[in-house]
PDB file of C-alpha atoms in Angstrom:
ATOM      1  CA  GLY A 262      11.107   3.907  35.722  1.00 80.00           C
ATOM      2  CA  GLN A 263      14.527   2.027  35.535  1.00 85.00           C
ATOM      3  CA  GLN A 264      17.278   3.941  37.549  1.00 92.00           C
ATOM      4  CA  VAL A 265      20.864   3.520  37.868  1.00 95.00           C
ATOM      5  CA  MET A 266      22.409   4.861  41.424  1.00 96.00           C
ATOM      6  CA  GLN A 267      25.958   5.487  41.850  1.00 97.00           C
ATOM      7  CA  ILE A 268      28.176   6.260  45.144  1.00 97.00           C
ATOM      8  CA  PRO A 269      29.832   8.012  46.534  1.00 97.00           C
ATOM      9  CA  GLN A 270      29.447  11.482  44.529  1.00 96.00           C
ATOM     10  CA  TYR A 271      32.895  12.491  45.373  1.00 97.00           C
ATOM     11  CA  GLN A 272      36.119  11.054  46.614  1.00 97.00           C
ATOM     12  CA  HIS A 273      39.395  12.660  47.408  1.00 97.00           C
ATOM     13  CA  VAL A 274      42.207  10.436  47.910  1.00 97.00           C
ATOM     14  CA  GLN A 275      46.089  10.931  48.176  1.00 98.00           C
ATOM     15  CA  GLU A 276      48.067   9.713  45.514  1.00 98.00           C
ATOM     16  CA  GLY A 277      48.823   5.855  45.701  1.00 98.00           C
ATOM     17  CA  GLU A 278      45.608   5.247  47.829  1.00 98.00           C
ATOM     18  CA  ASP A 279      43.076   3.098  46.413  1.00 98.00           C
ATOM     19  CA  PHE A 280      39.721   3.955  44.999  1.00 97.00           C
ATOM     20  CA  THR A 281      36.005   2.039  44.619  1.00 98.00           C
ATOM     21  CA  THR A 282      32.862   3.412  42.940  1.00 98.00           C
ATOM     22  CA  TYR A 283      29.666   1.441  43.139  1.00 98.00           C
ATOM     23  CA  CYS A 284      26.895   1.069  40.837  1.00 98.00           C
ATOM     24  CA  ASN A 285      23.645  -0.234  41.356  1.00 98.00           C
ATOM     25  CA  SER A 286      20.467  -0.589  39.031  1.00 96.00           C
ATOM     26  CA  SER A 287      16.928  -0.841  40.096  1.00 95.00           C
ATOM     27  CA  THR A 288      16.438  -3.626  37.467  1.00 94.00           C
ATOM     28  CA  THR A 289      18.567  -6.493  36.408  1.00 95.00           C
ATOM     29  CA  LEU A 290      20.959  -5.702  33.361  1.00 94.00           C
ATOM     30  CA  SER A 291      22.229  -7.509  30.508  1.00 93.00           C
ATOM     31  CA  ASN A 292      25.149  -5.689  30.512  1.00 95.00           C
ATOM     32  CA  ILE A 293      27.082  -2.711  32.737  1.00 96.00           C
ATOM     33  CA  GLN A 294      29.427  -0.346  30.872  1.00 97.00           C
ATOM     34  CA  TRP A 295      31.820   2.058  32.497  1.00 98.00           C
ATOM     35  CA  TYR A 296      32.774   5.623  31.136  1.00 98.00           C
ATOM     36  CA  LYS A 297      35.361   8.254  32.132  1.00 98.00           C
ATOM     37  CA  GLN A 298      35.107  12.027  31.714  1.00 98.00           C
ATOM     38  CA  ARG A 299      38.248  14.177  32.465  1.00 97.00           C
ATOM     39  CA  PRO A 300      37.791  17.542  33.404  1.00 95.00           C
ATOM     40  CA  GLY A 301      36.490  19.690  30.458  1.00 93.00           C
ATOM     41  CA  GLY A 302      36.267  16.485  28.600  1.00 96.00           C
ATOM     42  CA  HIS A 303      33.578  13.933  27.224  1.00 96.00           C
ATOM     43  CA  PRO A 304      32.735  10.586  28.629  1.00 97.00           C
ATOM     44  CA  VAL A 305      35.248   7.950  27.176  1.00 96.00           C
ATOM     45  CA  PHE A 306      34.353   4.333  26.962  1.00 95.00           C
ATOM     46  CA  LEU A 307      36.346   2.197  29.489  1.00 96.00           C
ATOM     47  CA  ILE A 308      34.550  -1.121  29.619  1.00 96.00           C
ATOM     48  CA  GLN A 309      31.265  -3.354  29.301  1.00 96.00           C
ATOM     49  CA  LEU A 310      30.693  -6.663  31.209  1.00 97.00           C
ATOM     50  CA  VAL A 311      27.953  -9.107  30.253  1.00 96.00           C
ATOM     51  CA  LYS A 312      28.450 -11.774  32.637  1.00 96.00           C
ATOM     52  CA  SER A 313      27.206 -12.618  35.874  1.00 97.00           C
ATOM     53  CA  GLY A 314      29.972 -12.078  38.113  1.00 97.00           C
ATOM     54  CA  GLU A 315      32.192 -11.084  35.901  1.00 97.00           C
ATOM     55  CA  VAL A 316      35.619  -9.588  36.659  1.00 98.00           C
ATOM     56  CA  LYS A 317      37.892  -7.828  34.295  1.00 98.00           C
ATOM     57  CA  LYS A 318      41.119  -5.515  34.715  1.00 98.00           C
ATOM     58  CA  GLN A 319      42.607  -2.982  33.001  1.00 97.00           C
ATOM     59  CA  LYS A 320      46.186  -2.409  34.548  1.00 97.00           C
ATOM     60  CA  ARG A 321      45.272  -0.719  37.953  1.00 98.00           C
ATOM     61  CA  LEU A 322      41.525  -0.667  37.354  1.00 98.00           C
ATOM     62  CA  THR A 323      39.364  -3.851  38.272  1.00 98.00           C
ATOM     63  CA  PHE A 324      35.559  -3.840  37.114  1.00 98.00           C
ATOM     64  CA  GLN A 325      33.135  -6.414  38.662  1.00 98.00           C
ATOM     65  CA  PHE A 326      29.632  -7.170  37.551  1.00 98.00           C
ATOM     66  CA  GLY A 327      27.253  -8.390  40.358  1.00 97.00           C
ATOM     67  CA  GLU A 328      26.044 -12.055  40.466  1.00 96.00           C
ATOM     68  CA  ALA A 329      22.558 -10.821  39.991  1.00 96.00           C
ATOM     69  CA  LYS A 330      23.537  -8.381  37.564  1.00 96.00           C
ATOM     70  CA  LYS A 331      22.031  -5.653  39.096  1.00 97.00           C
ATOM     71  CA  ASN A 332      25.306  -3.981  40.802  1.00 97.00           C
ATOM     72  CA  SER A 333      29.079  -2.950  39.637  1.00 98.00           C
ATOM     73  CA  SER A 334      31.976  -1.561  41.122  1.00 98.00           C
ATOM     74  CA  LEU A 335      35.101  -0.304  39.881  1.00 98.00           C
ATOM     75  CA  HIS A 336      38.314  -0.065  41.864  1.00 98.00           C
ATOM     76  CA  ILE A 337      41.656   1.757  41.245  1.00 98.00           C
ATOM     77  CA  THR A 338      44.547   0.646  42.633  1.00 98.00           C
ATOM     78  CA  ALA A 339      47.397   2.877  43.872  1.00 98.00           C
ATOM     79  CA  THR A 340      45.604   5.907  42.174  1.00 98.00           C
ATOM     80  CA  GLN A 341      47.657   8.159  40.140  1.00 98.00           C
ATOM     81  CA  THR A 342      47.172  11.917  39.141  1.00 97.00           C
ATOM     82  CA  THR A 343      46.162  10.601  35.939  1.00 97.00           C
ATOM     83  CA  ASP A 344      43.027   9.054  37.201  1.00 98.00           C
ATOM     84  CA  VAL A 345      41.252  12.027  38.227  1.00 98.00           C
ATOM     85  CA  GLY A 346      37.674  12.717  36.686  1.00 98.00           C
ATOM     86  CA  THR A 347      34.382  11.505  36.849  1.00 98.00           C
ATOM     87  CA  TYR A 348      33.435   7.925  36.608  1.00 98.00           C
ATOM     88  CA  PHE A 349      29.761   6.991  35.057  1.00 98.00           C
ATOM     89  CA  CYS A 350      28.508   3.403  35.101  1.00 98.00           C
ATOM     90  CA  ALA A 351      25.620   3.104  32.523  1.00 96.00           C
ATOM     91  CA  GLY A 352      23.145   0.350  31.642  1.00 94.00           C
ATOM     92  CA  PRO A 353      21.015  -0.283  28.914  1.00 91.00           C
ATOM     93  CA  SER A 354      17.481   0.538  28.714  1.00 88.00           C
ATOM     94  CA  GLY A 355      15.746  -2.584  27.266  1.00 81.00           C
ATOM     95  CA  ASN A 356      16.821  -3.157  23.571  1.00 79.00           C
ATOM     96  CA  THR A 357      16.343   0.492  22.286  1.00 82.00           C
ATOM     97  CA  GLY A 358      20.143   1.328  22.707  1.00 85.00           C
ATOM     98  CA  LYS A 359      19.376   3.855  24.942  1.00 91.00           C
ATOM     99  CA  LEU A 360      21.883   4.019  28.245  1.00 93.00           C
ATOM    100  CA  ILE A 361      20.442   4.966  31.543  1.00 93.00           C
ATOM    101  CA  PHE A 362      23.755   6.638  33.347  1.00 95.00           C
ATOM    102  CA  GLY A 363      24.627   6.836  37.130  1.00 96.00           C
ATOM    103  CA  GLN A 364      25.110  10.225  38.809  1.00 96.00           C
ATOM    104  CA  GLY A 365      28.751   9.487  38.469  1.00 97.00           C
ATOM    105  CA  THR A 366      31.560   9.483  41.046  1.00 98.00           C
ATOM    106  CA  THR A 367      33.904  12.330  41.007  1.00 97.00           C
ATOM    107  CA  LEU A 368      37.573  11.602  41.789  1.00 98.00           C
ATOM    108  CA  GLN A 369      40.161  14.072  42.881  1.00 98.00           C
ATOM    109  CA  VAL A 370      43.695  12.602  43.402  1.00 97.00           C
ATOM    110  CA  LYS A 371      46.256  14.894  45.688  1.00 96.00           C
ATOM    111  CA  PRO A 372      49.910  14.827  44.415  1.00 93.00           C
TER     112      PRO A 372
ATOM    113  CA  SER B1207      34.883   2.849  17.061  1.00 80.00           C
ATOM    114  CA  ALA B1208      33.575   6.106  15.592  1.00 87.00           C
ATOM    115  CA  VAL B1209      34.950   9.462  15.414  1.00 92.00           C
ATOM    116  CA  ILE B1210      32.687  12.056  16.057  1.00 96.00           C
ATOM    117  CA  SER B1211      32.556  15.953  15.712  1.00 97.00           C
ATOM    118  CA  GLN B1212      30.517  18.685  16.590  1.00 98.00           C
ATOM    119  CA  LYS B1213      29.992  22.215  15.699  1.00 98.00           C
ATOM    120  CA  PRO B1214      29.929  24.815  17.730  1.00 98.00           C
ATOM    121  CA  SER B1215      32.464  23.920  20.430  1.00 97.00           C
ATOM    122  CA  ARG B1216      31.180  26.637  22.587  1.00 97.00           C
ATOM    123  CA  ASP B1217      28.691  29.649  22.057  1.00 98.00           C
ATOM    124  CA  ILE B1218      26.976  32.414  23.875  1.00 98.00           C
ATOM    125  CA  CYS B1219      23.700  33.311  22.935  1.00 97.00           C
ATOM    126  CA  GLN B1220      21.026  35.860  24.100  1.00 97.00           C
ATOM    127  CA  ARG B1221      17.748  34.785  25.453  1.00 97.00           C
ATOM    128  CA  GLY B1222      14.927  34.512  22.920  1.00 98.00           C
ATOM    129  CA  THR B1223      17.341  33.208  20.015  1.00 98.00           C
ATOM    130  CA  SER B1224      17.731  29.560  18.548  1.00 98.00           C
ATOM    131  CA  LEU B1225      21.229  27.482  18.179  1.00 98.00           C
ATOM    132  CA  THR B1226      21.738  24.645  16.175  1.00 98.00           C
ATOM    133  CA  ILE B1227      24.656  22.073  17.087  1.00 98.00           C
ATOM    134  CA  GLN B1228      25.545  19.892  14.418  1.00 98.00           C
ATOM    135  CA  CYS B1229      27.101  16.377  14.978  1.00 98.00           C
ATOM    136  CA  GLN B1230      29.004  14.719  12.168  1.00 98.00           C
ATOM    137  CA  VAL B1231      30.055  10.965  12.147  1.00 96.00           C
ATOM    138  CA  ASP B1232      33.090   9.618  10.104  1.00 95.00           C
ATOM    139  CA  SER B1233      31.275   6.217   9.625  1.00 92.00           C
ATOM    140  CA  GLN B1234      27.218   4.988   9.165  1.00 92.00           C
ATOM    141  CA  VAL B1235      25.512   4.556  12.295  1.00 91.00           C
ATOM    142  CA  THR B1236      22.249   3.799  13.052  1.00 87.00           C
ATOM    143  CA  MET B1237      21.672   5.063  16.524  1.00 88.00           C
ATOM    144  CA  MET B1238      22.513   8.636  17.443  1.00 94.00           C
ATOM    145  CA  PHE B1239      21.484  10.281  20.705  1.00 96.00           C
ATOM    146  CA  TRP B1240      21.507  13.510  21.848  1.00 98.00           C
ATOM    147  CA  TYR B1241      22.350  14.542  25.891  1.00 98.00           C
ATOM    148  CA  ARG B1242      22.538  17.332  27.960  1.00 97.00           C
ATOM    149  CA  GLN B1243      24.790  17.692  30.758  1.00 97.00           C
ATOM    150  CA  GLN B1244      24.620  20.437  33.664  1.00 94.00           C
ATOM    151  CA  PRO B1245      27.864  21.322  35.226  1.00 88.00           C
ATOM    152  CA  GLY B1246      28.819  18.609  37.748  1.00 89.00           C
ATOM    153  CA  GLN B1247      25.923  16.311  36.704  1.00 93.00           C
ATOM    154  CA  SER B1248      25.358  13.217  34.821  1.00 95.00           C
ATOM    155  CA  LEU B1249      24.355  12.803  31.502  1.00 96.00           C
ATOM    156  CA  THR B1250      20.592  13.392  30.237  1.00 95.00           C
ATOM    157  CA  LEU B1251      19.124  12.008  27.081  1.00 95.00           C
ATOM    158  CA  ILE B1252      16.948  14.596  25.371  1.00 97.00           C
ATOM    159  CA  ALA B1253      16.262  12.442  22.451  1.00 96.00           C
ATOM    160  CA  THR B1254      17.127   9.398  19.733  1.00 94.00           C
ATOM    161  CA  ALA B1255      17.777  10.937  16.521  1.00 94.00           C
ATOM    162  CA  ASN B1256      16.182   8.397  14.059  1.00 82.00           C
ATOM    163  CA  GLN B1257      17.117   8.337  10.176  1.00 83.00           C
ATOM    164  CA  GLY B1258      14.501   9.159   8.015  1.00 80.00           C
ATOM    165  CA  SER B1259      11.953   9.467  10.475  1.00 82.00           C
ATOM    166  CA  GLU B1260      11.111  11.992  13.455  1.00 86.00           C
ATOM    167  CA  ALA B1261      13.277  11.971  16.517  1.00 92.00           C
ATOM    168  CA  THR B1262      12.168  10.113  19.990  1.00 93.00           C
ATOM    169  CA  TYR B1263      12.242  12.670  22.633  1.00 96.00           C
ATOM    170  CA  GLU B1264      12.697  11.407  26.741  1.00 94.00           C
ATOM    171  CA  SER B1265      10.264  12.683  29.066  1.00 93.00           C
ATOM    172  CA  GLY B1266      10.344  16.384  30.084  1.00 95.00           C
ATOM    173  CA  PHE B1267      11.927  17.190  26.275  1.00 97.00           C
ATOM    174  CA  VAL B1268       9.808  18.413  23.117  1.00 96.00           C
ATOM    175  CA  ILE B1269      10.145  18.631  19.768  1.00 96.00           C
ATOM    176  CA  ASP B1270       9.454  22.696  19.972  1.00 97.00           C
ATOM    177  CA  LYS B1271      11.973  23.213  22.185  1.00 98.00           C
ATOM    178  CA  PHE B1272      14.546  20.473  20.928  1.00 98.00           C
ATOM    179  CA  PRO B1273      13.847  20.131  17.090  1.00 97.00           C
ATOM    180  CA  ILE B1274      16.087  17.305  15.765  1.00 96.00           C
ATOM    181  CA  SER B1275      17.183  16.602  12.000  1.00 94.00           C
ATOM    182  CA  ARG B1276      18.652  13.132  10.973  1.00 95.00           C
ATOM    183  CA  PRO B1277      18.957  13.732   6.842  1.00 93.00           C
ATOM    184  CA  ASN B1278      21.366  10.404   6.995  1.00 93.00           C
ATOM    185  CA  LEU B1279      23.581   7.855   8.813  1.00 93.00           C
ATOM    186  CA  THR B1280      26.497  10.078   9.557  1.00 95.00           C
ATOM    187  CA  PHE B1281      24.944  13.439  10.452  1.00 96.00           C
ATOM    188  CA  SER B1282      22.300  15.249  13.124  1.00 97.00           C
ATOM    189  CA  THR B1283      21.421  18.614  14.274  1.00 97.00           C
ATOM    190  CA  LEU B1284      19.699  19.781  17.377  1.00 98.00           C
ATOM    191  CA  THR B1285      18.461  23.016  17.742  1.00 98.00           C
ATOM    192  CA  VAL B1286      17.857  24.426  21.195  1.00 98.00           C
ATOM    193  CA  SER B1287      15.093  27.011  20.538  1.00 98.00           C
ATOM    194  CA  ASN B1288      13.658  30.216  22.170  1.00 98.00           C
ATOM    195  CA  MET B1289      16.750  29.721  24.590  1.00 97.00           C
ATOM    196  CA  SER B1290      16.592  30.809  28.400  1.00 97.00           C
ATOM    197  CA  PRO B1291      19.545  31.047  31.000  1.00 96.00           C
ATOM    198  CA  GLU B1292      18.360  27.445  32.063  1.00 96.00           C
ATOM    199  CA  ASP B1293      19.397  25.970  28.890  1.00 97.00           C
ATOM    200  CA  SER B1294      22.831  26.938  29.742  1.00 97.00           C
ATOM    201  CA  SER B1295      24.492  23.416  29.515  1.00 97.00           C
ATOM    202  CA  ILE B1296      26.978  21.268  27.376  1.00 98.00           C
ATOM    203  CA  TYR B1297      25.047  19.109  24.850  1.00 98.00           C
ATOM    204  CA  LEU B1298      26.878  15.846  23.664  1.00 98.00           C
ATOM    205  CA  CYS B1299      25.860  13.821  20.914  1.00 98.00           C
ATOM    206  CA  SER B1300      26.560  10.099  20.730  1.00 97.00           C
ATOM    207  CA  VAL B1301      26.400   7.081  18.228  1.00 95.00           C
ATOM    208  CA  GLY B1302      25.755   3.498  19.280  1.00 89.00           C
ATOM    209  CA  LEU B1303      27.182   0.975  16.702  1.00 80.00           C
ATOM    210  CA  SER B1304      24.588  -1.662  18.332  1.00 74.00           C
ATOM    211  CA  SER B1305      21.903  -1.952  20.787  1.00 63.00           C
ATOM    212  CA  HIS B1306      23.741  -3.452  23.469  1.00 67.00           C
ATOM    213  CA  ASN B1307      27.444  -2.215  22.936  1.00 77.00           C
ATOM    214  CA  GLU B1308      29.031   1.064  24.179  1.00 88.00           C
ATOM    215  CA  GLN B1309      28.267   4.553  22.690  1.00 93.00           C
ATOM    216  CA  PHE B1310      31.215   6.967  21.688  1.00 94.00           C
ATOM    217  CA  PHE B1311      30.517  10.786  22.350  1.00 96.00           C
ATOM    218  CA  GLY B1312      31.439  13.669  20.455  1.00 97.00           C
ATOM    219  CA  PRO B1313      33.271  16.614  22.371  1.00 97.00           C
ATOM    220  CA  GLY B1314      30.420  18.651  23.235  1.00 97.00           C
ATOM    221  CA  THR B1315      28.968  21.933  22.584  1.00 98.00           C
ATOM    222  CA  ARG B1316      29.146  24.322  25.836  1.00 97.00           C
ATOM    223  CA  LEU B1317      26.321  26.695  25.360  1.00 98.00           C
ATOM    224  CA  THR B1318      25.753  30.067  27.489  1.00 97.00           C
ATOM    225  CA  VAL B1319      22.492  31.956  27.177  1.00 97.00           C
ATOM    226  CA  LEU B1320      22.703  35.551  28.883  1.00 96.00           C
TER     227      LEU B1320
END
């Protein structure tokens, strides 16, 4: 069945360093979504990418959607302690409205 | 967007008992979903709650264990039946406003089964 894989599983960085998480789908996606879950919290939607090769920025966060619409990345420039949490990518499962989530990347930032 | 509340926020239950989790949305939505999240793990979809019909369950989840109700477009319940310690997890409901858009999650119910 459809799978969404994410690496790395964990990343520890010093505050101010950059961070990147990568997401790969076993199938072509109509869109890719990114969510952030703070420790003890629930997933919160960050962004959706739809077009092949699309790049979107939110302040220090840069999101990319691959040309083949099967992979994506999230890059954080100059991490801050507020960036701590788990970042999930998710792709839709057909037209059902269901999402297939990646395993998530947990980011720890040392001050 | 949508604002979602869940009750209870947490509970500690004895094995063999059942717990019903409620999910309330501040607007009418077509799609509601129930997820399970083990500590440190990703989200696993349990079922899609369909208004006016039976829920659609994912592989590995059955109605007898996780009965779901969806009486209207703003409310759903998930029951965890005949609980065992392996059911200890966070249960999250979410809503989707369309088939290709983002989902909004409730705060979750943290369940511990002794």
